[in-house]
CSV table of C-alpha atoms in Angstrom, one decimal:
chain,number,residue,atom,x,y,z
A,76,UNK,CA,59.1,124.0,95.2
A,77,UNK,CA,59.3,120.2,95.5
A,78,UNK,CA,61.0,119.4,98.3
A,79,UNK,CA,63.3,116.0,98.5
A,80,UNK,CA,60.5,114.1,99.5
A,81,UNK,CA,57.9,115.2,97.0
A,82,UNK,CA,56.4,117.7,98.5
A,83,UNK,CA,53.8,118.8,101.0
A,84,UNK,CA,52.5,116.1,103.8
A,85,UNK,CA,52.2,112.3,102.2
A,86,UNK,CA,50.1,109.9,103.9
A,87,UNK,CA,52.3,106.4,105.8
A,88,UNK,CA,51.6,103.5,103.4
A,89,UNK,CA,49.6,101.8,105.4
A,90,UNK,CA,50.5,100.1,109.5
A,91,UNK,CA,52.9,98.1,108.4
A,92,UNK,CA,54.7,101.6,107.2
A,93,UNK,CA,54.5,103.2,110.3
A,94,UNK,CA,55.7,100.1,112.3
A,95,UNK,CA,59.2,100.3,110.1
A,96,UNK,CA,59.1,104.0,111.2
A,97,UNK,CA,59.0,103.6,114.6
A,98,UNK,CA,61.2,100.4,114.6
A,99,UNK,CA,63.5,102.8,112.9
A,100,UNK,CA,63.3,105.7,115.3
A,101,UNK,CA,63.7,103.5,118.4
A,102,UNK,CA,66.4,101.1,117.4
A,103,UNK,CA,68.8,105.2,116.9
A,104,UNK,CA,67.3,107.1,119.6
A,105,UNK,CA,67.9,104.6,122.1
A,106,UNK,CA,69.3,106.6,124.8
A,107,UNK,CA,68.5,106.9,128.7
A,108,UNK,CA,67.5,110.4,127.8
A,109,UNK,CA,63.8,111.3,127.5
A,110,UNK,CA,62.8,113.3,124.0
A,111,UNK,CA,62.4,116.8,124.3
A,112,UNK,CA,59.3,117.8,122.3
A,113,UNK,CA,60.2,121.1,120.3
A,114,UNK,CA,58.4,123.8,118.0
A,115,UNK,CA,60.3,122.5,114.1
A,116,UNK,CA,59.5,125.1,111.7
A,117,UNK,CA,60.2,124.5,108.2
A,118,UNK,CA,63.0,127.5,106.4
A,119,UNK,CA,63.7,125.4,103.0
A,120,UNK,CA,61.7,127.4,100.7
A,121,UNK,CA,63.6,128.1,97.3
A,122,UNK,CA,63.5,132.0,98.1
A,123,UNK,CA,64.3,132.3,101.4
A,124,UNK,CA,67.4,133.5,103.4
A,125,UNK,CA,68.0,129.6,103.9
A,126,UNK,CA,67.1,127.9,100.9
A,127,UNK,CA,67.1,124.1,100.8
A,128,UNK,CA,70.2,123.0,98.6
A,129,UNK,CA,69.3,119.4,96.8
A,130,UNK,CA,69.0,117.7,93.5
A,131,UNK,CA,66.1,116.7,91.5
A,132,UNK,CA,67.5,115.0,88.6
A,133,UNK,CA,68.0,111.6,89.5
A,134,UNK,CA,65.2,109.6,88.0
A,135,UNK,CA,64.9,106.9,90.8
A,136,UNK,CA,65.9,105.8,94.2
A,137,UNK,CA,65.5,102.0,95.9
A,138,UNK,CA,64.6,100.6,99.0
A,139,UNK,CA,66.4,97.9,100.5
A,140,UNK,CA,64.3,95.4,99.0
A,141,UNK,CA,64.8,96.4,95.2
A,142,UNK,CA,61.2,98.3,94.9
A,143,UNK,CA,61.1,102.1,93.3
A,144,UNK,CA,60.9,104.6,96.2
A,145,UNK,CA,59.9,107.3,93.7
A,146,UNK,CA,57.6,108.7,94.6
A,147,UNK,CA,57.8,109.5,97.5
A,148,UNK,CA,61.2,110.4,97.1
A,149,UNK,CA,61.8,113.1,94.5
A,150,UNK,CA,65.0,114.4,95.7
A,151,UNK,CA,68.2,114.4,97.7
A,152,UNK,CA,69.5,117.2,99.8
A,153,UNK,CA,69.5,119.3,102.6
A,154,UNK,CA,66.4,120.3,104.8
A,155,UNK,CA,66.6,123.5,106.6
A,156,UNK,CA,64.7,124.0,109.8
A,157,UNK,CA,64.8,125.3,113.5
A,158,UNK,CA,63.9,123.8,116.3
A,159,UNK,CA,62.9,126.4,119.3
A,160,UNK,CA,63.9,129.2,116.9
A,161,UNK,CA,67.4,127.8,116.9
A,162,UNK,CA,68.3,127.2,112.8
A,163,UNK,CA,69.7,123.5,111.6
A,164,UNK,CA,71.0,121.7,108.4
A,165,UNK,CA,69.1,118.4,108.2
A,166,UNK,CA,69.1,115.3,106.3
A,167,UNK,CA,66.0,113.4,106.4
A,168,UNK,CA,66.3,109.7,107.7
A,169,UNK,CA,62.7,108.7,106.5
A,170,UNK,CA,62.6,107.4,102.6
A,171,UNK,CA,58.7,106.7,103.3
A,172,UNK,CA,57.0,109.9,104.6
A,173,UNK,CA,56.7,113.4,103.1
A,174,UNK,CA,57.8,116.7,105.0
A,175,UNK,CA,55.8,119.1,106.2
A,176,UNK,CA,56.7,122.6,105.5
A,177,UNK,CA,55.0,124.1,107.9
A,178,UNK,CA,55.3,124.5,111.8
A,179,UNK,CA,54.9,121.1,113.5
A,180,UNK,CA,55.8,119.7,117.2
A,181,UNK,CA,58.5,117.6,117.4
A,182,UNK,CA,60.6,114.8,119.6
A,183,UNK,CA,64.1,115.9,119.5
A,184,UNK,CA,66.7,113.2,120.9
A,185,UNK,CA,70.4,112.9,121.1
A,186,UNK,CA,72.1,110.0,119.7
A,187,UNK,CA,74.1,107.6,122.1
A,188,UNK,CA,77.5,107.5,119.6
A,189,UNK,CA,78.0,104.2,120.3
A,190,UNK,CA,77.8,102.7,117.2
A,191,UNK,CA,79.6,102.8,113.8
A,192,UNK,CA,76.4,103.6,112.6
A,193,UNK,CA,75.7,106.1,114.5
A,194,UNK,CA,79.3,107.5,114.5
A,195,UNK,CA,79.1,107.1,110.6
A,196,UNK,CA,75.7,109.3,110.3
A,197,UNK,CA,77.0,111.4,112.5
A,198,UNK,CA,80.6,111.8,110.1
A,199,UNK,CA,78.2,112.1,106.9
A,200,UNK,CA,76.1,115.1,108.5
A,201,UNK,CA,79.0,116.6,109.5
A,202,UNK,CA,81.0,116.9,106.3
A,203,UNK,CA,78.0,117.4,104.0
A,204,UNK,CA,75.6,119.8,105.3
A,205,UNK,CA,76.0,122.8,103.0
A,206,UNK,CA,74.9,126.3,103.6
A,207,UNK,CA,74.9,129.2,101.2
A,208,UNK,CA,73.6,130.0,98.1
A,209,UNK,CA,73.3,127.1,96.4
A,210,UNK,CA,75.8,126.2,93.5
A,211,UNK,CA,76.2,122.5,91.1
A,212,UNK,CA,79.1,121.6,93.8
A,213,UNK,CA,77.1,122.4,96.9
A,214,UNK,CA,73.7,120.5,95.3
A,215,UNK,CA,75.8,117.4,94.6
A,216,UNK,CA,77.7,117.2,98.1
A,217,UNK,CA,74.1,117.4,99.8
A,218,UNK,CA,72.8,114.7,97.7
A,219,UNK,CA,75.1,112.4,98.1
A,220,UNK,CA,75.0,112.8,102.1
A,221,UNK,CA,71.7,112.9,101.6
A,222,UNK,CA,71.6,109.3,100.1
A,223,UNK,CA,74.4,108.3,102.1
A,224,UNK,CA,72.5,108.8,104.8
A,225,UNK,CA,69.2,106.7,103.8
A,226,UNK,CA,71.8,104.0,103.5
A,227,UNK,CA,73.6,104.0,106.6
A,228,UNK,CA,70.2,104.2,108.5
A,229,UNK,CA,68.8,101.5,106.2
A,230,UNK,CA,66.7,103.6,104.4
A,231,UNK,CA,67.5,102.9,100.5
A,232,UNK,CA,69.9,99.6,99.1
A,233,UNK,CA,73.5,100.0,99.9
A,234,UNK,CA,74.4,98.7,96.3
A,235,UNK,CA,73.0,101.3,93.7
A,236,UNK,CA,70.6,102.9,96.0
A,237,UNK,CA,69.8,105.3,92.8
A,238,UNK,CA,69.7,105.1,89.1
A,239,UNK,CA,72.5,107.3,88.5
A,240,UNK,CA,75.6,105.1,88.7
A,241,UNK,CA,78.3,107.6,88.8
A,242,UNK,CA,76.5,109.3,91.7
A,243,UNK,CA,76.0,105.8,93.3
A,244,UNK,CA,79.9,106.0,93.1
A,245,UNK,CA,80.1,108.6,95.4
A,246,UNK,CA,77.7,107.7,97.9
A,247,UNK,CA,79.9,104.7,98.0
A,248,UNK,CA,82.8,106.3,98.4
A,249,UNK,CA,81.4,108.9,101.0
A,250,UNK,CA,79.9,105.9,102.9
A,251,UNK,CA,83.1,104.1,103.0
A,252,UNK,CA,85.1,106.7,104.3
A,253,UNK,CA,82.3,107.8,106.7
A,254,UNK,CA,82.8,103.9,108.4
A,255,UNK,CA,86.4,104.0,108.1
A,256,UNK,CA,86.5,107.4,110.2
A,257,UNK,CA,83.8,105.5,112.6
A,258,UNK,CA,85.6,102.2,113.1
A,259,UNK,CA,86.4,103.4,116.7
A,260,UNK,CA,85.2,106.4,118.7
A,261,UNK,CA,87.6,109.6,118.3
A,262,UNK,CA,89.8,110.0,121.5
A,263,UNK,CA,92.7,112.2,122.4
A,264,UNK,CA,95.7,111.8,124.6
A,265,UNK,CA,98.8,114.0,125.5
A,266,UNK,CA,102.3,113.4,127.7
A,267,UNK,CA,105.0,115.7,127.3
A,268,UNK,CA,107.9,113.4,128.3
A,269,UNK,CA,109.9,115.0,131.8
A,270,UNK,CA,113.1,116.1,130.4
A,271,UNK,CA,116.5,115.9,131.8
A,272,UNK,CA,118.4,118.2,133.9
A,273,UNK,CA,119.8,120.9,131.5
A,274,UNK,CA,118.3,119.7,128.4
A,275,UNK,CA,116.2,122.3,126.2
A,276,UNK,CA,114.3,120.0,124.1
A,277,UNK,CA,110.9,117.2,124.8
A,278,UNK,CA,109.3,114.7,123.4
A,279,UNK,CA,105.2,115.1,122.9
A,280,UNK,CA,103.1,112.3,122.2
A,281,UNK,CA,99.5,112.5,121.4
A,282,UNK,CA,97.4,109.8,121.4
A,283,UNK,CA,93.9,109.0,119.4
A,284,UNK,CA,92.1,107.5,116.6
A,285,UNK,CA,94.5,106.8,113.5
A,286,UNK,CA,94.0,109.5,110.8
A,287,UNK,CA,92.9,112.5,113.5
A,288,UNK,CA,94.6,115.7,112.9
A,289,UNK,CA,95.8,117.4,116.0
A,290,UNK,CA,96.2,121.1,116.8
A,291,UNK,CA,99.3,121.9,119.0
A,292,UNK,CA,100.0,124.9,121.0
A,293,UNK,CA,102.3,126.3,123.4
A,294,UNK,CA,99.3,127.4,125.6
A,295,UNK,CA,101.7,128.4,129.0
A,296,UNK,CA,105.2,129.0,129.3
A,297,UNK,CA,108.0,130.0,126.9
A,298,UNK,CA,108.8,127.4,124.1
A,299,UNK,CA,108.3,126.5,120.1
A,300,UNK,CA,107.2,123.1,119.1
A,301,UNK,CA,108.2,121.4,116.0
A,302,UNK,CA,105.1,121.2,114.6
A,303,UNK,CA,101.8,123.0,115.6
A,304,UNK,CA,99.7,120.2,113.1
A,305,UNK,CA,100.2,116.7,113.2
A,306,UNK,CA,98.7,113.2,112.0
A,307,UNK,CA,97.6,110.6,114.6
A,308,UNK,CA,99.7,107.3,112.7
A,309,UNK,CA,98.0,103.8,111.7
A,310,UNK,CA,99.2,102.4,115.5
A,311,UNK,CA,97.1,105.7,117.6
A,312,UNK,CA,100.2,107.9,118.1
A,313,UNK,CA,102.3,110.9,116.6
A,314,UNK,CA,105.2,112.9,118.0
A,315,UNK,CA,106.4,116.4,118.3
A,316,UNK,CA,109.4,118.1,119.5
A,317,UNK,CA,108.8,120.7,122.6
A,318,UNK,CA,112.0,123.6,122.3
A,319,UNK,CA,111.9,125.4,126.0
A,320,UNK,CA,114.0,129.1,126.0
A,321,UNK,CA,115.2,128.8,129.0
A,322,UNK,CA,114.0,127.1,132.9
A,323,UNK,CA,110.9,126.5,133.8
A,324,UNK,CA,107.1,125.1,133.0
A,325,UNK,CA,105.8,125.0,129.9
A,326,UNK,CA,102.3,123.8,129.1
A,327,UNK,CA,101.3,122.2,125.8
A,328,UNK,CA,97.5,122.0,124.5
A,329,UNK,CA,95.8,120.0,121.9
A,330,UNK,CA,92.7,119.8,119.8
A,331,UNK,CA,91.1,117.8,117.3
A,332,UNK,CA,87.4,117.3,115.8
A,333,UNK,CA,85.5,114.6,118.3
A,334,UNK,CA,82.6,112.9,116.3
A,335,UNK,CA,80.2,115.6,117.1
A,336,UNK,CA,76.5,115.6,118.9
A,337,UNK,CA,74.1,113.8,116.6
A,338,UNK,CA,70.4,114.7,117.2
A,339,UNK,CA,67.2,112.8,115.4
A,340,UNK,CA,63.7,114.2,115.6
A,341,UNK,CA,60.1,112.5,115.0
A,342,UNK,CA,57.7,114.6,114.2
A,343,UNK,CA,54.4,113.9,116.0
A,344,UNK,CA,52.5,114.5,112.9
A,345,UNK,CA,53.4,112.1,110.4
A,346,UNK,CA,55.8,114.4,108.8
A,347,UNK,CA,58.9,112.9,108.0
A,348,UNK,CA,61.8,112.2,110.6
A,349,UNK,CA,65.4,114.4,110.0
A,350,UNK,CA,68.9,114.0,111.9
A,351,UNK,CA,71.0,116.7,112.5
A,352,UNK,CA,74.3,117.4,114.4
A,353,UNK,CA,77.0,119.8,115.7
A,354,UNK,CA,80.3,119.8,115.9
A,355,UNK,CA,82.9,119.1,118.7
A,356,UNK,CA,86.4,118.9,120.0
A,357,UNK,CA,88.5,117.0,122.2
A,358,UNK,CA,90.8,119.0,124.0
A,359,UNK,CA,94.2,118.1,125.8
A,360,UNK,CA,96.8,119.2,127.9
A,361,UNK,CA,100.1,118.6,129.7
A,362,UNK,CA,103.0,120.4,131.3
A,363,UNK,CA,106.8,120.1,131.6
A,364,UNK,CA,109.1,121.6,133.6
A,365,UNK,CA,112.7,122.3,132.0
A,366,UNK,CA,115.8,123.2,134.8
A,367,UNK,CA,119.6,124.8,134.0
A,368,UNK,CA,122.4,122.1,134.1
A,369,UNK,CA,124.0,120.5,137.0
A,370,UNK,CA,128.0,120.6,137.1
A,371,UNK,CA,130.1,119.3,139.3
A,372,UNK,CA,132.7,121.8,141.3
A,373,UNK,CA,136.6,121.6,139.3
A,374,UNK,CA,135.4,120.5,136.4
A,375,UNK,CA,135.6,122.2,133.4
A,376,UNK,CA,135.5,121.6,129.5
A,377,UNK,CA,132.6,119.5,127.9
A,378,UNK,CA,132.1,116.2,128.7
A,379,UNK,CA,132.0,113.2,126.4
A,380,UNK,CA,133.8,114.5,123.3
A,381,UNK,CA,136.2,111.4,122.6
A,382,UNK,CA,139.8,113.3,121.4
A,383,UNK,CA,143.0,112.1,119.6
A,384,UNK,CA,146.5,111.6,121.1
A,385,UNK,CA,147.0,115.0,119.4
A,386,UNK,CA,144.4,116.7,121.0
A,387,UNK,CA,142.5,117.0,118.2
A,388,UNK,CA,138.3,114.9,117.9
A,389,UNK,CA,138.2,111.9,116.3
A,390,UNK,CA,136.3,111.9,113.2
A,391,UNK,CA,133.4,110.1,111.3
A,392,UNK,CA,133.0,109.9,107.6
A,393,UNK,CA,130.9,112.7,106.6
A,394,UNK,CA,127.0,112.1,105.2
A,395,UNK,CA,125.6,111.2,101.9
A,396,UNK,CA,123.7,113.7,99.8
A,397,UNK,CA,121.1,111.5,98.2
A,398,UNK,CA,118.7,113.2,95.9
A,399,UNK,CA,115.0,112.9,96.4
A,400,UNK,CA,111.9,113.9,93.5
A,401,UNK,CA,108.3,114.2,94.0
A,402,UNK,CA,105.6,114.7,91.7
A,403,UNK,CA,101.8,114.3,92.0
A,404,UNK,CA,99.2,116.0,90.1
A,405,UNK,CA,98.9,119.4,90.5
A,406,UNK,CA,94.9,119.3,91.1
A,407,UNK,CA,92.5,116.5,92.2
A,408,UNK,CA,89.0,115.7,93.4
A,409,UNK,CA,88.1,114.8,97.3
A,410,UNK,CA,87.5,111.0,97.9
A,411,UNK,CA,89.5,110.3,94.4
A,412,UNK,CA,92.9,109.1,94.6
A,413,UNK,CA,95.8,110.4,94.5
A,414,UNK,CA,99.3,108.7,93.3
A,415,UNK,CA,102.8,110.2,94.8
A,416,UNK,CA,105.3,109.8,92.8
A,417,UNK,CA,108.5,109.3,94.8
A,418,UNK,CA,111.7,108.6,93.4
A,419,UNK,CA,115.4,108.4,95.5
A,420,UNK,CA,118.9,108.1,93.9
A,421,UNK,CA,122.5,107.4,95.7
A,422,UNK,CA,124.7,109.5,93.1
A,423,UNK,CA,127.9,109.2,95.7
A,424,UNK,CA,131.0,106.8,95.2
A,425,UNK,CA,129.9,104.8,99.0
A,426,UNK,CA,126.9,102.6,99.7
A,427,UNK,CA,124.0,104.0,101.6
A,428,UNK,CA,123.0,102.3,104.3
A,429,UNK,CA,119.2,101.4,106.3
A,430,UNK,CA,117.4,104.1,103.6
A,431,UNK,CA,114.0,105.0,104.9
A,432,UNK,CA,111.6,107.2,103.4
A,433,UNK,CA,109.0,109.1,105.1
A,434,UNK,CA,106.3,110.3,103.6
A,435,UNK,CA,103.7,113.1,106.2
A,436,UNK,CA,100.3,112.2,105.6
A,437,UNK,CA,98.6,116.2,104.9
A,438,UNK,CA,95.8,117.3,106.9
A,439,UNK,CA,92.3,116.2,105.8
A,440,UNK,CA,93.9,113.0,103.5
A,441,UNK,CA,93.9,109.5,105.0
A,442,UNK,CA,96.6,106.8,103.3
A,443,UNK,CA,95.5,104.4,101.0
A,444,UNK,CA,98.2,102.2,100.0
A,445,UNK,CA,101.6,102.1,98.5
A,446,UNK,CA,103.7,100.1,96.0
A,447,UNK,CA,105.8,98.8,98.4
A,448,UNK,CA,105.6,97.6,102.4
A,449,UNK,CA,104.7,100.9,104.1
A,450,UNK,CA,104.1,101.5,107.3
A,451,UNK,CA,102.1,104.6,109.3
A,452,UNK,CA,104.6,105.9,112.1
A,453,UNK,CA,104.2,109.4,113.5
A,454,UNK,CA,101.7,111.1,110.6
A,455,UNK,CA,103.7,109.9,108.1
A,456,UNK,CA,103.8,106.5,105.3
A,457,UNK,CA,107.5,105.3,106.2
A,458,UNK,CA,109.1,102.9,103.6
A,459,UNK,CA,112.3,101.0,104.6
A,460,UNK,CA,114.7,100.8,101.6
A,461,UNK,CA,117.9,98.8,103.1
A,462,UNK,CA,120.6,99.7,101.3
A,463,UNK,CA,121.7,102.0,98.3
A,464,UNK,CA,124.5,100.9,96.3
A,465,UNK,CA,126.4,103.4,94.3
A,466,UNK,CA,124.3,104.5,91.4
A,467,UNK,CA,121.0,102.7,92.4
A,468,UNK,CA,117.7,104.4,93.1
A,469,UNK,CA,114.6,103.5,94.0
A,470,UNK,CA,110.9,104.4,93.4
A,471,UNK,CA,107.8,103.9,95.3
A,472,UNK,CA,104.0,105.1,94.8
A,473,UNK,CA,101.7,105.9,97.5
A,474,UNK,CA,98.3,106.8,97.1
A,475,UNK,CA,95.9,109.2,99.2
A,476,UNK,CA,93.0,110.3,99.7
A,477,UNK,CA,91.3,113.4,100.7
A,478,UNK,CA,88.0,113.6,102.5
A,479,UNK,CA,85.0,115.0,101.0
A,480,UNK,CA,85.1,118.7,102.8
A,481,UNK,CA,89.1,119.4,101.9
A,482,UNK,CA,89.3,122.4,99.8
A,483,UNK,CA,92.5,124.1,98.4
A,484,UNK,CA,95.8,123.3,98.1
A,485,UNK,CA,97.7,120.4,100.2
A,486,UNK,CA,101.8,120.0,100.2
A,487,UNK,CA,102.8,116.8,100.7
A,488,UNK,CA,106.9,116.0,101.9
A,489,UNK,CA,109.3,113.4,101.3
A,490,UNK,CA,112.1,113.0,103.1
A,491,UNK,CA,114.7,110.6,103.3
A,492,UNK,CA,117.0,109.3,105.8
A,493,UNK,CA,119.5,106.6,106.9
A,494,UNK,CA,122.0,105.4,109.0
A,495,UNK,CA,125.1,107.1,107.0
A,496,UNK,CA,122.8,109.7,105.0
A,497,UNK,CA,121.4,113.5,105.6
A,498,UNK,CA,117.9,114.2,105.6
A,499,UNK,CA,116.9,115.2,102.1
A,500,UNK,CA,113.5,116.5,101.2
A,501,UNK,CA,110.7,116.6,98.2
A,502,UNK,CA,107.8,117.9,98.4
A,503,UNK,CA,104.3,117.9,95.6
A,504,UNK,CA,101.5,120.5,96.1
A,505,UNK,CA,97.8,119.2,94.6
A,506,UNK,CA,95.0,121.7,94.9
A,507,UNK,CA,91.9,119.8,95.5
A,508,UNK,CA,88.4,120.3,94.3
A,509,UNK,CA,84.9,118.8,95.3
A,510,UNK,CA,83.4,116.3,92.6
A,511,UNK,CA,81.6,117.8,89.9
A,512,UNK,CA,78.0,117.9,90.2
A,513,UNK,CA,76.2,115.6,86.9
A,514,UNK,CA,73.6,117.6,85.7
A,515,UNK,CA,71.3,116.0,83.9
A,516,UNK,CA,70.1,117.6,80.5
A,517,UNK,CA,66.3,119.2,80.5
A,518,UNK,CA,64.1,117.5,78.2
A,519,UNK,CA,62.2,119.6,75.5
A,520,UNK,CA,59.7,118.6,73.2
């Protein structure tokens, strides 16, 4: 086969080449951590149990100073290797070198994540290493890393780092999202607020990096939380409700995606050098301990509950019904975006007053915009509508967008609210797909 570099062993172009290499190497392995030199065996080959999954049908890829890096490069993809007998999915960070596919001894380094960049290689490795048999998706996802990659690290241009522009696209898009996710390192916090004698109910709050999606669990104790999935909001927070059944501790847990262990190796053979990383997760947890009500001896009846001369409770006006639609399209590509289509109406005879609508941000899409002043509260796009006059209605577009490794169907809910109104919901379901693969036609004489 030709692997993404061209093919077997490729000589440096010369000392100023190597210099770049190593300038390279040292400016993302800086760490206090020595190198560990390792046994890296080469597993790509076409017919093997773990076949290298690229593309070869772009005609030509650019360094950061405009010249044609073709050769060497021939291809984008993944490289499969192991390291100590241990197998990884690698992207190569080394546009000037060839690979060898053989058996080689190599540095392998972990990479401080204290950088965007690093964060950011880290994010692209992460969500477009593919394993499997190969298929057009899977080919296209690990080229577009792939390139995404050489950029990040400086390796090919940022702007049209190939001659394929709708593939440049991508890149951009994955590269963009991959700094967005890296802006700040992922976190995660959790209180479960103490509650008050004889109440059943508790506010938890997670903290972390905008966009994160949490796992919640009961992990200890006897209790139901409102949600067991939640979005961490544009300001670091989202909330939950914690339901005890009855006295006594109850323990929460938490869990999201951290930015994962990045790893680069340099071959001390010439052969090309590769990043590769694994995944990890922040954990969380806090208690809270729920107690029976305290009363007071001779009293009797409940509390609070205002009451007419006549014995009989004072009363409120009673809630509007509005009526809330959704629509979106019923299927969509990652990293493409997606317009909701939300529309509320006031079809009673009173005013509505201090309309909000709130719209939960699904797990795996990030908010883009929306037509009107939105802001992220709590997992979810909140729009403040004032008031509602008899007859009116009101409609607002927000746009999302899901990340490149979302698969399958996402429902997204509407709901609105207000000072005098009931909670009404909508909800839209999209199944989303990765972006087609562009396959370019053989030529035939």
């Amino acid at each position: 086969m030709t692997h993404h570099m061209g093919g077997r062993p490729l000589l440096l172009r010369g000392v100023l080449a190597l210099i770049v290499l190593l300038a390279g190497i040292l400016a993302l392995q800086a760490s206090p951590a020595a190198a560990v030199v390792q046994t890296q065996t080469y597993t790509g080959q076409d017919d093997g149990p773990t076949p290298d999954i690229y593309r070869s049908d772009i005609d030509d890829f650019f360094y950061p100073d405009g010249s044609d890096a073709s050769p060497p490069v021939g291809q984008a993809g993944t490289i499969n290797l192991t390291f100590n007998g241990t197998p990884v999915v690698a992207f190569c960070v080394d546009a000037r070198t060839g690979l060898n596919t053989g058996t080689v001894q190599a540095d392998v380094v972990e990479v401080p994540l204290d950088t965007v960049q690093a964060r950011a290689i880290a994010y692209v490795v992460l969500n477009s290493a593919v394993t499997g048999p190969p298929t057009a998706a899977k080919r296209n996802q690990a080229a577009v890393g792939q390139v995404a990659t050489w950029v990040l690290d400086g390796d090919l241009r940022e702007d049209g780092p190939s001659s394929d522009a709708a593939f440049n696209a991508e890149v951009a898009a994955l590269v963009a999202a991959a700094r967005a996710a890296a802006a700040t390192p992922a976190s995660l916090g959790l209180t479960v607020a103490a509650p008050a004698a004889g109440a059943t109910s508790s506010t938890v709050t997670v903290t972390g990096r905008p966009g994160a999606v949490v796992t919640l669990t009961v992990t200890a104790g006897s209790g139901t939380l409102s949600a067991g999935q939640v979005t961490i909001g544009a300001d670091g927070t989202a909330t939950a409700t914690l339901t005890a059944a009855g006295p006594g501790q109850v323990t929460v847990g938490a869990g999201t995606a951290g930015d994962g262990r990045l790893y680069r190796t340099a071959p001390l053979d010439r052969s090309q050098a590769t990043v590769h990383a694994v995944p990890t997760v922040l954990t969380a947890s806090a208690a809270a301990t729920f107690t029976g009500a305290t009363t007071t001896p001779g009293t009797s009846g409940t509390p609070g509950t205002p009451t007419t001369p006549g014995g009989g409770t004072t009363g409120a006006p009673a809630k509007l019904n509005l009526t809330i639609t959704k629509s979106a399209p019923a299927r969509a590509q990652v990293l493409r975006l997606v317009r909701y289509r939300i529309t509320v109406k006031n079809t009673t005879k009173r005013t509505a007053t201090a309309v909000v609508i709130r719209d939960r941000v699904p797990g795996g899409l990030a908010f883009v915009r929306a037509s009107r002043t939105a802001s992220i509260r709590n997992g979810a796009v909140v729009v403040r509508l004032g008031n509602l006059a008899p007859g009116a209605s009101r409609t607002i577009n927000v746009w999302m967008r899901a990340t490149s490794n979302v698969r399958g169907a996402r429902v997204n809910v509407a709901t609105v609210s207000g000072a005098n109104v009931r909670n009404r919901s909508a909800r839209a379901r999209t199944t989303f797909r990765p972006l087609a693969a562009r396959v370019q036609p053989a030529v035939t004489g």
